[in-house]
Short mmCIF file of C-alpha atoms and ligand atoms in Angstrom, two decimals:
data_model
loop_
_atom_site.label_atom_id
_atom_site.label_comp_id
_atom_site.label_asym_id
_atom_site.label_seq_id
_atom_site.Cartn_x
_atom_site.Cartn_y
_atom_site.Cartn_z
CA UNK A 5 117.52 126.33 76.69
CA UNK A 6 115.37 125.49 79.50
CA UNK A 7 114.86 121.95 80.58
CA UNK A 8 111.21 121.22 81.34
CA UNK A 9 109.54 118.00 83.06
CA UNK A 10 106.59 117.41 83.67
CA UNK A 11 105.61 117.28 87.54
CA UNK A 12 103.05 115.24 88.71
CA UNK A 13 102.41 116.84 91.45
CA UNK A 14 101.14 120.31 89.57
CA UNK A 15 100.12 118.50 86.61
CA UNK A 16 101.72 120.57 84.56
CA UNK A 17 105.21 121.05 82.41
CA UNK A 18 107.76 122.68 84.52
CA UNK A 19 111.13 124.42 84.05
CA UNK A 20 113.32 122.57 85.87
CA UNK A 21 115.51 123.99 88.44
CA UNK A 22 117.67 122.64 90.77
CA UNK A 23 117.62 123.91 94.61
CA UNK A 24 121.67 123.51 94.37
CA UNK A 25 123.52 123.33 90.64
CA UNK A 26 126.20 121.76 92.49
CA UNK A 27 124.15 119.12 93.74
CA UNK A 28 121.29 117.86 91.54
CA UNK A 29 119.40 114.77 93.39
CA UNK A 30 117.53 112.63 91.87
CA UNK A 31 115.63 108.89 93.22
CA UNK A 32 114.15 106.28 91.43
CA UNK A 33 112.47 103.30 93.72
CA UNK A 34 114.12 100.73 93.04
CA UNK A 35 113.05 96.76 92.34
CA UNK A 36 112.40 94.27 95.53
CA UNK A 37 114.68 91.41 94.52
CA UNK A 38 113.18 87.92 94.40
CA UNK A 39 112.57 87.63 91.00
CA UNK A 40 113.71 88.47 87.42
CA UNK A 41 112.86 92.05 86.04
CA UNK A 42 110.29 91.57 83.16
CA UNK A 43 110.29 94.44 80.67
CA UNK A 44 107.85 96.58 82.64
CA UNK A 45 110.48 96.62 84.97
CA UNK A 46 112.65 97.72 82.77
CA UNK A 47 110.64 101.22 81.16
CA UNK A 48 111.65 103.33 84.55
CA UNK A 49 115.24 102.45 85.12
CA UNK A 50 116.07 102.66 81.22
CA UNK A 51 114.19 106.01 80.88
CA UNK A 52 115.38 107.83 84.15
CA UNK A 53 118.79 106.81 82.99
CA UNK A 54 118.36 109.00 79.74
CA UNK A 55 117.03 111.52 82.17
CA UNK A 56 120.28 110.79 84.46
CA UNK A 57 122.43 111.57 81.41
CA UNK A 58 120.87 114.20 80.24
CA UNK A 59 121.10 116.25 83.76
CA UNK A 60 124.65 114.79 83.92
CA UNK A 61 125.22 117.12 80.64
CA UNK A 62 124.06 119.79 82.34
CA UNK A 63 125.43 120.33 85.52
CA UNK A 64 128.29 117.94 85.29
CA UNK A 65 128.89 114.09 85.70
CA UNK A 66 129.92 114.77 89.54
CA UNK A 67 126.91 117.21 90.52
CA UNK A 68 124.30 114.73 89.68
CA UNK A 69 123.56 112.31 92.50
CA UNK A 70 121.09 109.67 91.68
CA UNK A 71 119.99 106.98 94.29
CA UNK A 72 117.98 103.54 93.19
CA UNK A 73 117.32 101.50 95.84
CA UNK A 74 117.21 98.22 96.30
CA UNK A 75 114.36 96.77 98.62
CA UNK A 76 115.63 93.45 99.84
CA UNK A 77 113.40 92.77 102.73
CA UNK A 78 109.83 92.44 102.01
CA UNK A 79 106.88 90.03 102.21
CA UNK A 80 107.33 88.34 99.22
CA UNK A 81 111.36 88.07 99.68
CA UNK A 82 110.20 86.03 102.78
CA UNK A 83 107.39 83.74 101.06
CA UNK A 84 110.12 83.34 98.32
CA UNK A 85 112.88 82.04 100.95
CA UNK A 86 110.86 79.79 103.16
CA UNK A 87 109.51 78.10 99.37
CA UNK A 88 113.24 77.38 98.47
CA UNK A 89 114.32 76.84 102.55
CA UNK A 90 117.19 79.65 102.47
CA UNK A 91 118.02 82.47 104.23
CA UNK A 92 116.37 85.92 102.45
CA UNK A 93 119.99 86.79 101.69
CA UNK A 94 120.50 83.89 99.45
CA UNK A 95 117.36 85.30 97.70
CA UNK A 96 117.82 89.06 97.27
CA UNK A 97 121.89 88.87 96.29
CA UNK A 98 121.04 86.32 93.59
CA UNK A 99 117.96 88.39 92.28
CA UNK A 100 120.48 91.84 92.97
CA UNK A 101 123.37 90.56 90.99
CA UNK A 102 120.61 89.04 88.12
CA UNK A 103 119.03 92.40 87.81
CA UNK A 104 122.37 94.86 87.38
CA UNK A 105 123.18 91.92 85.00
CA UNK A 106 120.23 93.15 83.00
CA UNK A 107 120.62 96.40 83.43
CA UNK A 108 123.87 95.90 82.26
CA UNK A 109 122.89 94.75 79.26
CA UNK A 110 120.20 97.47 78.77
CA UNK A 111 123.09 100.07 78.98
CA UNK A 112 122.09 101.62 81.81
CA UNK A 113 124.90 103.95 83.78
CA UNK A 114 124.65 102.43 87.80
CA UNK A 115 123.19 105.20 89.77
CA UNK A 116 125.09 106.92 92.11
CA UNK A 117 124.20 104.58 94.71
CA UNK A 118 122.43 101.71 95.47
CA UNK A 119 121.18 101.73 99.63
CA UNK A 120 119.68 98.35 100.60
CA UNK A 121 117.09 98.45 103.10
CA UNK A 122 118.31 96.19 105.29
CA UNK A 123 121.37 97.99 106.24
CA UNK A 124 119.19 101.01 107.08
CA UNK A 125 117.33 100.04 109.61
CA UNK A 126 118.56 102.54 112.34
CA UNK A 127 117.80 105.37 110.51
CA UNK A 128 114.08 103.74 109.56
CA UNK A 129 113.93 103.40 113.56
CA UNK A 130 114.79 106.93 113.83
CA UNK A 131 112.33 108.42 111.61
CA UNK A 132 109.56 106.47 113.03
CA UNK A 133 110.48 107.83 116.80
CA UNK A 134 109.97 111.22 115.01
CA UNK A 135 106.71 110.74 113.72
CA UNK A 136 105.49 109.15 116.71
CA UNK A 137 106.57 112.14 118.89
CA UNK A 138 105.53 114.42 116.42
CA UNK A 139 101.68 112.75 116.83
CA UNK A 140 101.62 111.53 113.11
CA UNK A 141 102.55 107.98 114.21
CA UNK A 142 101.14 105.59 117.24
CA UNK A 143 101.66 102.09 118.12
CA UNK A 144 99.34 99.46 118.30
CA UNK A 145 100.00 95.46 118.95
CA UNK A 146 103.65 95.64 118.25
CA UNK A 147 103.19 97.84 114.48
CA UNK A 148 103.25 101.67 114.43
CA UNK A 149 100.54 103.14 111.69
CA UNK A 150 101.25 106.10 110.52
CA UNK A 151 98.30 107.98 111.23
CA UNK A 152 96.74 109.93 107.75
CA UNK A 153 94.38 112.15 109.24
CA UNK A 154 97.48 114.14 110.81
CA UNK A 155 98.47 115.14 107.03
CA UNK A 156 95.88 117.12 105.44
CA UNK A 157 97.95 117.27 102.60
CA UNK A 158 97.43 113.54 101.86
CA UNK A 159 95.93 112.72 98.74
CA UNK A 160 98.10 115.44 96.57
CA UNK A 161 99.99 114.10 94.87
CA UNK A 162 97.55 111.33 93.40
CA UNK A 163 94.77 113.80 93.05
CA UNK A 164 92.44 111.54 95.12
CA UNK A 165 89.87 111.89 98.12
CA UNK A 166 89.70 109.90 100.70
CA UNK A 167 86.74 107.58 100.03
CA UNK A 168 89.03 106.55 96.66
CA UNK A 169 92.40 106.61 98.70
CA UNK A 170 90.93 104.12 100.75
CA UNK A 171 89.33 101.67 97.85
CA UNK A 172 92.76 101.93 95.73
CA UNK A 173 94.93 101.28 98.48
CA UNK A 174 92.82 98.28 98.82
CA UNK A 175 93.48 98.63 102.84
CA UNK A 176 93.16 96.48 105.33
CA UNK A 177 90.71 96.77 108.11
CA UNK A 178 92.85 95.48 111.44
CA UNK A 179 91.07 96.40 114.89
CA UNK A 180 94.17 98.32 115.69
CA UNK A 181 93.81 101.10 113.01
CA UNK A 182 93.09 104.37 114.09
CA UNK A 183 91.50 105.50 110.82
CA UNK A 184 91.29 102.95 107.79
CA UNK A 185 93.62 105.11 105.90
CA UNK A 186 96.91 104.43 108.13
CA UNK A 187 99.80 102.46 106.76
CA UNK A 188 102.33 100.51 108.87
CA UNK A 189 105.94 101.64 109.36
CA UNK A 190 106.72 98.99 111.70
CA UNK A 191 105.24 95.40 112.10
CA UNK A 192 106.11 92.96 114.38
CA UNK A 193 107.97 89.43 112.55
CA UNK A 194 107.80 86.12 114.36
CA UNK A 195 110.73 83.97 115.18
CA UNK A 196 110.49 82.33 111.42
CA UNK A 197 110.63 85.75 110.02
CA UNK A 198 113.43 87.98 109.57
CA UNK A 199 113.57 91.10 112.11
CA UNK A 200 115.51 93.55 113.93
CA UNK A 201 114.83 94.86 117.73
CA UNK A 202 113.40 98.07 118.06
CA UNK A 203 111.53 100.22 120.83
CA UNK A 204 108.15 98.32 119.65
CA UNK A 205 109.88 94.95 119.58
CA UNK A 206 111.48 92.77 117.18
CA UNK A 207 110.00 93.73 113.60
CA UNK A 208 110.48 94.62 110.20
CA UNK A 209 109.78 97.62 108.29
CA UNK A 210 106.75 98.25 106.22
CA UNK A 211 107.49 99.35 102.30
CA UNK A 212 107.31 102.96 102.05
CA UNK A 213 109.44 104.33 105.22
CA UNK A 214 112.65 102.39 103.84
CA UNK A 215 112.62 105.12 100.21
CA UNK A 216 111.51 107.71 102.94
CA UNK A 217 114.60 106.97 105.53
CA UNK A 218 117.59 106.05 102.24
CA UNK A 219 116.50 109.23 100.71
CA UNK A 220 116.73 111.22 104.08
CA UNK A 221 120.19 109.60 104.64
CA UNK A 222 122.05 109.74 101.20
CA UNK A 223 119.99 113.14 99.83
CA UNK A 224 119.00 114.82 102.09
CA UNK A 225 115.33 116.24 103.72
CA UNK A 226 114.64 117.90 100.38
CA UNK A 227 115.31 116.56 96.83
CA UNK A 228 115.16 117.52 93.64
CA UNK A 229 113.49 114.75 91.45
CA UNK A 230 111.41 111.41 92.48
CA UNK A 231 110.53 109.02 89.86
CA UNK A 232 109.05 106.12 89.25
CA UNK A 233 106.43 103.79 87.72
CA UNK A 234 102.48 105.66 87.69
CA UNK A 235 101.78 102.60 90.00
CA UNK A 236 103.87 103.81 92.29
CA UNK A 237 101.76 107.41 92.89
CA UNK A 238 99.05 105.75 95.02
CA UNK A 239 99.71 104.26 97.70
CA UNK A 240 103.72 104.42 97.72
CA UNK A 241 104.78 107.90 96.74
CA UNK A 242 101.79 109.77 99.14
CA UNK A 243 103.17 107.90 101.74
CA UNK A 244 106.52 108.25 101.33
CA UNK A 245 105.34 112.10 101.13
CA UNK A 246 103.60 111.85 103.97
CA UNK A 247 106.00 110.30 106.32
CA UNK A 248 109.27 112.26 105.40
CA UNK A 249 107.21 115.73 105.37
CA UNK A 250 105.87 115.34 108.56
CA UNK A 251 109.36 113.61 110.06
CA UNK A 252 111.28 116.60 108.75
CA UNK A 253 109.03 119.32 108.20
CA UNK A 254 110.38 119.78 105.02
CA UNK A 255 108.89 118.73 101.20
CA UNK A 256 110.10 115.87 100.17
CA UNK A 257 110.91 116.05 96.17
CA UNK A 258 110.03 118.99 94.23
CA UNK A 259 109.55 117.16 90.90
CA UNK A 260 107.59 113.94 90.87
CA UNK A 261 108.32 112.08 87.27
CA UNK A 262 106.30 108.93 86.44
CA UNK A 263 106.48 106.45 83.27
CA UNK A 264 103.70 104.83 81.99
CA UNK A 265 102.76 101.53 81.31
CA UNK A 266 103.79 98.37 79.19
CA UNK A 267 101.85 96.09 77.93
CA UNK A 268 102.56 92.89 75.67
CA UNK A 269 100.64 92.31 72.33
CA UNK A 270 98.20 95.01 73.56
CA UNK A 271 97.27 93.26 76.98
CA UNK A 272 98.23 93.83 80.52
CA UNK A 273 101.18 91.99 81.61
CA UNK A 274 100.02 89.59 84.53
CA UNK A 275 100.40 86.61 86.23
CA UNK A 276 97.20 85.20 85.91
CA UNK A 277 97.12 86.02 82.22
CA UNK A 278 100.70 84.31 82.16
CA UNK A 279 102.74 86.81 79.29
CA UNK A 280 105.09 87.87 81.67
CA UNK A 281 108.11 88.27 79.54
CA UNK A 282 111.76 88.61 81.23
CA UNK A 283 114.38 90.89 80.17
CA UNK A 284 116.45 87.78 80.25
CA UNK A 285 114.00 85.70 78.36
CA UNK A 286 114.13 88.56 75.54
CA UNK A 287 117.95 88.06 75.80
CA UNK A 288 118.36 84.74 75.26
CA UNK A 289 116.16 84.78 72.35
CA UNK A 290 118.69 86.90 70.32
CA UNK A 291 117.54 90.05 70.80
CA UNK A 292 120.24 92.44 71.96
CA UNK A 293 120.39 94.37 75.08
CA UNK A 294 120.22 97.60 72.75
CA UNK A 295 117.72 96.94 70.99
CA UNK A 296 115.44 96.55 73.95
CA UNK A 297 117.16 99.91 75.01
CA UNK A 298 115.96 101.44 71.53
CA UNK A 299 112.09 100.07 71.94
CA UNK A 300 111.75 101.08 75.37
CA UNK A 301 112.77 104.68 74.35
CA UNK A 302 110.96 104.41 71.21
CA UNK A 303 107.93 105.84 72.57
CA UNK A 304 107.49 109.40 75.76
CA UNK A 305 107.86 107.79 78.75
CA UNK A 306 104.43 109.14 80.23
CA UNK A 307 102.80 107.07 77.22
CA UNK A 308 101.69 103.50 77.33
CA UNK A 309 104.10 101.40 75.63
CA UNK A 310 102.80 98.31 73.54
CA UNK A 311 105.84 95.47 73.31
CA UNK A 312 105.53 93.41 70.35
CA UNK A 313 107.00 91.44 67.46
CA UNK A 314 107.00 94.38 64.74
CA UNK A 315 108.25 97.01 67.81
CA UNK A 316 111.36 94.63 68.22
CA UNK A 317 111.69 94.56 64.27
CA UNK A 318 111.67 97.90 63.56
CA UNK A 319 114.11 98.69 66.65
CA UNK A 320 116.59 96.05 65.47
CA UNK A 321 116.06 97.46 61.29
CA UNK A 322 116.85 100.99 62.74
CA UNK A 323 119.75 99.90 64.60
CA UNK A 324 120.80 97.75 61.89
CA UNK A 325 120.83 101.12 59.36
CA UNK A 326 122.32 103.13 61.79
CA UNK A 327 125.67 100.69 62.41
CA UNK A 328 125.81 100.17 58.77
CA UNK A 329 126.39 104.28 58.30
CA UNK A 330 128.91 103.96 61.24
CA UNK A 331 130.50 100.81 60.22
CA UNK A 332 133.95 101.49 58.78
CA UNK A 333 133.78 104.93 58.71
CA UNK A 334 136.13 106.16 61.42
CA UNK A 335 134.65 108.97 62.97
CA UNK A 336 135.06 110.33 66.33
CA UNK A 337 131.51 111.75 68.23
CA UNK A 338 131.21 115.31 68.07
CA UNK A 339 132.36 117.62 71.29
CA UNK A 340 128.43 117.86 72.41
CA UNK A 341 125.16 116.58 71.71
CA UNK A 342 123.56 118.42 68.17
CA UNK A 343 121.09 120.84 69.65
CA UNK A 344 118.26 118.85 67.68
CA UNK A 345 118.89 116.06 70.58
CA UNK A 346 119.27 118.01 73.55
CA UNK A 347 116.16 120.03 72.50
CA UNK A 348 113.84 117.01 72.25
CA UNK A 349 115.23 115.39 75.17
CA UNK A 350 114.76 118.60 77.55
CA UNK A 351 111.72 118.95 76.58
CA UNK A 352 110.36 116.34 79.18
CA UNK A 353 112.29 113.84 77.86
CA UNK A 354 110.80 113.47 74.49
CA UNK A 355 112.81 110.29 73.73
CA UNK A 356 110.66 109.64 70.26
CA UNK A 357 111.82 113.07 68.68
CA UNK A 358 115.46 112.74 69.84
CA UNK A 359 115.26 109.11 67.98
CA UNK A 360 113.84 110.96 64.85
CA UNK A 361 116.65 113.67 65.19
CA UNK A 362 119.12 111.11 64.81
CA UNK A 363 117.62 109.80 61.89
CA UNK A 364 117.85 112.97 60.05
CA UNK A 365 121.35 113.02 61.13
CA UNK A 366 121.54 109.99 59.55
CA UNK A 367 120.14 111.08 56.83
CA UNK A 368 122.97 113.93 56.87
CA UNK A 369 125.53 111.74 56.95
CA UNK A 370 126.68 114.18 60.15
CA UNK A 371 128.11 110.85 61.68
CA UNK A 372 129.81 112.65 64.24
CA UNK A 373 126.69 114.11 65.35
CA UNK A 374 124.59 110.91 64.80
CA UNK A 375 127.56 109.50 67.78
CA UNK A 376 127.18 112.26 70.11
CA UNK A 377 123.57 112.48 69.65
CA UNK A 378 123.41 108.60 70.83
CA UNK A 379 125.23 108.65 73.47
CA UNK A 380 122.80 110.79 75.34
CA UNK A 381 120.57 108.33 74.60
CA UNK A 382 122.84 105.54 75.55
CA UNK A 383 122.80 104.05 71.98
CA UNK A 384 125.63 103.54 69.49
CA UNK A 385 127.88 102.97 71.88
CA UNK A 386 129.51 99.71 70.54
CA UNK A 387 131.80 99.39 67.78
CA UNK A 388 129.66 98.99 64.36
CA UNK A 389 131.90 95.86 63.22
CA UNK A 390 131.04 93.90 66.58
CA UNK A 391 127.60 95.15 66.24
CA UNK A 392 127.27 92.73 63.16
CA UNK A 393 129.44 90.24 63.85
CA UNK A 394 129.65 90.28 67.69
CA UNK A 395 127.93 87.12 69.66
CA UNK A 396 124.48 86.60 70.52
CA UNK A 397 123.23 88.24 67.57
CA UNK A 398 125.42 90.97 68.12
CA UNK A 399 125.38 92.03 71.60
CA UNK A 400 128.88 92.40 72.05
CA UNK A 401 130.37 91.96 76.03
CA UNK A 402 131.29 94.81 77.82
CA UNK A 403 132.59 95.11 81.14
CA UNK A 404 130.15 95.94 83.19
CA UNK A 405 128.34 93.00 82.00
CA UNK A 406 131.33 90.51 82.94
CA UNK A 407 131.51 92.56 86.27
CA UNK A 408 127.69 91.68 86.92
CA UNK A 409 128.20 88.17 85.79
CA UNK A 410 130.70 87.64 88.49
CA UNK A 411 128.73 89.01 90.97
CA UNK A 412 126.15 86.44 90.16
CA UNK A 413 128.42 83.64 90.30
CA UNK A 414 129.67 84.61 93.48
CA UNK A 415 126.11 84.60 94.77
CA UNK A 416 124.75 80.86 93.36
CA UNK A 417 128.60 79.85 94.92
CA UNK A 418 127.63 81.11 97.47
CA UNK A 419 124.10 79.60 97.63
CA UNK A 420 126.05 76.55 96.95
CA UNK A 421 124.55 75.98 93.52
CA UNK A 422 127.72 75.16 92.13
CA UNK A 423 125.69 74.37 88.53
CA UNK A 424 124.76 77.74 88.15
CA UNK A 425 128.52 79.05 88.80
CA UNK A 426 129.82 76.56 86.45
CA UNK A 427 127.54 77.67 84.05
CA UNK A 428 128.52 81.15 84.52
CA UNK A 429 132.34 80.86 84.31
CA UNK A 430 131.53 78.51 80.76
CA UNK A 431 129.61 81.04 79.08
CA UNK A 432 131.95 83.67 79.75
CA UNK A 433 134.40 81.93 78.76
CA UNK A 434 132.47 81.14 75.18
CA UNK A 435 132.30 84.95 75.33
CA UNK A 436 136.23 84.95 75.51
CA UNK A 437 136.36 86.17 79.24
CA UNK A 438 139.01 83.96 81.53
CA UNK A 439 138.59 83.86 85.08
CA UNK A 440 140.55 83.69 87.97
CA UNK A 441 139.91 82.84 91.41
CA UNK A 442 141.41 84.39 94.21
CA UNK A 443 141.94 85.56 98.13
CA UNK A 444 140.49 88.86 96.78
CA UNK A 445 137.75 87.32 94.23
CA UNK A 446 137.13 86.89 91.81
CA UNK A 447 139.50 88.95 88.21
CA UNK A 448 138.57 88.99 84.85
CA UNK A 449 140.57 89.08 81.47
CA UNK A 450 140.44 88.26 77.86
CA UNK A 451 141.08 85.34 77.23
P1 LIG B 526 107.90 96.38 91.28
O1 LIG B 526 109.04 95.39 91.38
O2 LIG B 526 106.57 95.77 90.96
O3 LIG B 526 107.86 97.32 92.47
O4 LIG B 526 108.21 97.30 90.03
C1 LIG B 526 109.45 97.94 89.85
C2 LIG B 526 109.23 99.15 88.95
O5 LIG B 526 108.69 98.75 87.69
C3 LIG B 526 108.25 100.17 89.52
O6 LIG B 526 108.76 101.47 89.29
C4 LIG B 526 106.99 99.93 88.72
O7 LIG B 526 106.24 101.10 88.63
C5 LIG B 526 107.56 99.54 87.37
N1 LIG B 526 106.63 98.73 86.57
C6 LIG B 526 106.05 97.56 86.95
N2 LIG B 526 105.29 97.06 85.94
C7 LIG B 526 105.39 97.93 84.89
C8 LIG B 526 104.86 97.96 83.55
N3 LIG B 526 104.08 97.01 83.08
N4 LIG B 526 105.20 99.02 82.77
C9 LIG B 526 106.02 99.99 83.22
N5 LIG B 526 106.55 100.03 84.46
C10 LIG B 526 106.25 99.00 85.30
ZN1 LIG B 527 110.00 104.35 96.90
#
């Protein structure tokens, strides 16, 4: 059967097909760390890792290569640092470690890779030399604008003309712009600000050309699949089109995926309304990692999602059924996914009729199906007995979770907040996790 996404760039449902079987690439932007993911957050990386498995089924575990980046320099990293008077380091490697320590618990496979921004600066450099030889880039009081008018294609992928490109992106008028439509690739930092030299000075880069020069490094000119959140269309993803298209001379992704929204209780999650609500926060009120997992996928990822009480309930009630049919019954997941599965989930990743399929498999008592059948979704994965009986209201420890714990103690040791650390090693150790200290690190066992 064919596997079909829908692109946003034709607007239409698409049969998928790789340019190389061999080597399916795939990149989801990935969060700017000085803060905690809130569930929003949470929709792309937990869906694109269904769609991660799913290809991995496919063409193989070692032909898929998926990239999420991790933006750790950026405007708010700095406001973030001089608030708290630390190096930006301090900052993104705490939030870093914090967020694979939710994703952890969210069961989400780590991509691929991860490329930081920071240690690809050279190769931002590089592509911004290109586009200013090329004549799609000029410089201007120590920033380089990329320079739209050079791309007629601009405005494709979001479906927009110019008079709304230029009221969404909410630009700024600066005297140096060319046309109010430009975007910076470079900008100049003062000696309070983190920056690198480059031919325009010492600077940082702007948002977009760091997705634009990781992708170019680790997948190549040309990739198969770019997701993201349906913020990210306008500005981010036409400019990240823009710049690598006219750098290369090549198109940049051939699929463009995007999730929809979350909201809480039926509003928009926002600051000023003040219902932000943390992955972590969820966590720590007893609801387990999985279940989140099970709402989040609980309704198509191009759909708006509405997080609430009874959404949580009803996750936790079906998981709760589903671990009662596996517990004690000692069955071994079928060879493959039941075609029921793989048929909903290929057909653009139609998450809420996979989750029906395994109810009827349920239903079927086909409990070696029902295990195979989860695992594509990344459900069922923990043994049934621990599943009601297990900590935290059953959210069992697994490894990757003690792995990303670690890393976060080694960052607040780091950071010299010793309180946090402490903290760390205890509840691990509640979790029945030892640790050891060493030349090498930090090792883990059971205790
Ligand atoms: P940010 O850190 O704001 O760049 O967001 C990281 C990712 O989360 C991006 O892919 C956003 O599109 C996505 N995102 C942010 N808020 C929401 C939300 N309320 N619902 C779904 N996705 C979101
Ligand atoms: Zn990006």
């Amino acid at each position: 059967m064919a596997l079909t996404l829908y692109n946003t760039l034709t607007r239409t449902k698409e049969e998928f097909v790789p340019a190389n079987e061999k080597r399916v690439t795939m990149y989801v932007c990935g969060p700017t760390v000085y803060s905690r993911a809130h569930i929003g957050n949470a929709r792309p990386p937990v869906v694109f890792d269904v769609l991660f498995r799913l290809l991995r089924r496919r063409y193989g575990e070692d032909a898929v290569v998926y990239a999420r980046n991790i933006t750790d320099v950026d405007d708010k990293i700095n406001a973030a640092a001089r608030a708290q008077q630390v190096p930006i380091k301090t900052i993104t490697d705490k939030f870093e470690a914090l967020y694979l320590e939710d994703m952890a618990a969210l069961n989400v496979i780590r991509p691929t890779m991860d490329p930081h921004a920071t240690t690809h600066i050279p190769q931002m450099i590089e592509m911004i030399q290109r586009l200013i030889q090329g004549g799609f880039a000029y410089e201007a009081e120590g920033h380089v604008l990329f320079n739209v008018p050079t791309y007629p294609d601009y405005g494709r992928l979001s479906n927009r003309n110019r008079d709304d490109m230029i009221a969404g992106a909410r630009v700024e008028v600066a005297p140096y712009k060319r046309d109010p439509a430009d975007f910076v690739l470079w900008k100049p930092s003062t000696d309070d600000l983190p920056g690198w030299d480059s031919p325009w000075g010492r600077g940082r880069p702007g948002w977009h050309i760091e997705c634009s020069a990781m992708i170019r490094t680790h997948l190549g000119d040309s990739i198969d699949i770019h997701a993201g959140g349906q913020d990210l269309i306008f500005p981010h993803h036409e400019n990240e089109i823009a710049q690598s298209v006219c750098a290369t001379g090549k198109r940049l992704a051939r699929y463009w995926l995007h999730n929809g929204f979350l909201s809480i209780d039926s509003e928009k999650m926002s600051k000023s309304i003040g219902n932000i609500l943390l992955v972590s926060d969820i966590l720590e009120n007893g609801v387990p990692g999985e279940v989140i997992r099970f709402a989040l996928l609980s309704a198509h990822y191009r759909q708006p999602l509405d997080w609430n009480d009874q959404l949580i309930d009803q996750s936790k009630r079906t998981l709760d059924r589903l671990y009662g049919l596996l517990r004690g019954a000692d069955v071994a997941p079928a060879p493959d996914a039941p075609a029921a599965v793989v048929e909903a989930l290929e057909d653009d990743l139609n998450t809420p009729l996979a989750l029906a399929a395994l109810a009827k498999l349920a239903d079927e008592r086909d409990l070696a199906g029902l295990k195979a059948g989860a695992a594509l979704l990344g459900l069922l994965q923990q043994d049934a007995e621990q599943w009601f009986t297990g900590a935290r209201a059953g959210a069992g420890i697994d490894a990757a979770t003690i792995e990303a714990r670690i890393a976060e103690r080694a960052a607040a040791k780091k950071a010299r907040d010793f309180a946090t650390a402490d903290r760390i090693r205890d509840e691990l150790k509640a979790a029945g996790v030892a640790l050891e200290d060493g030349p090498q690190g930090t090792t883990w066992k059971w205790a």
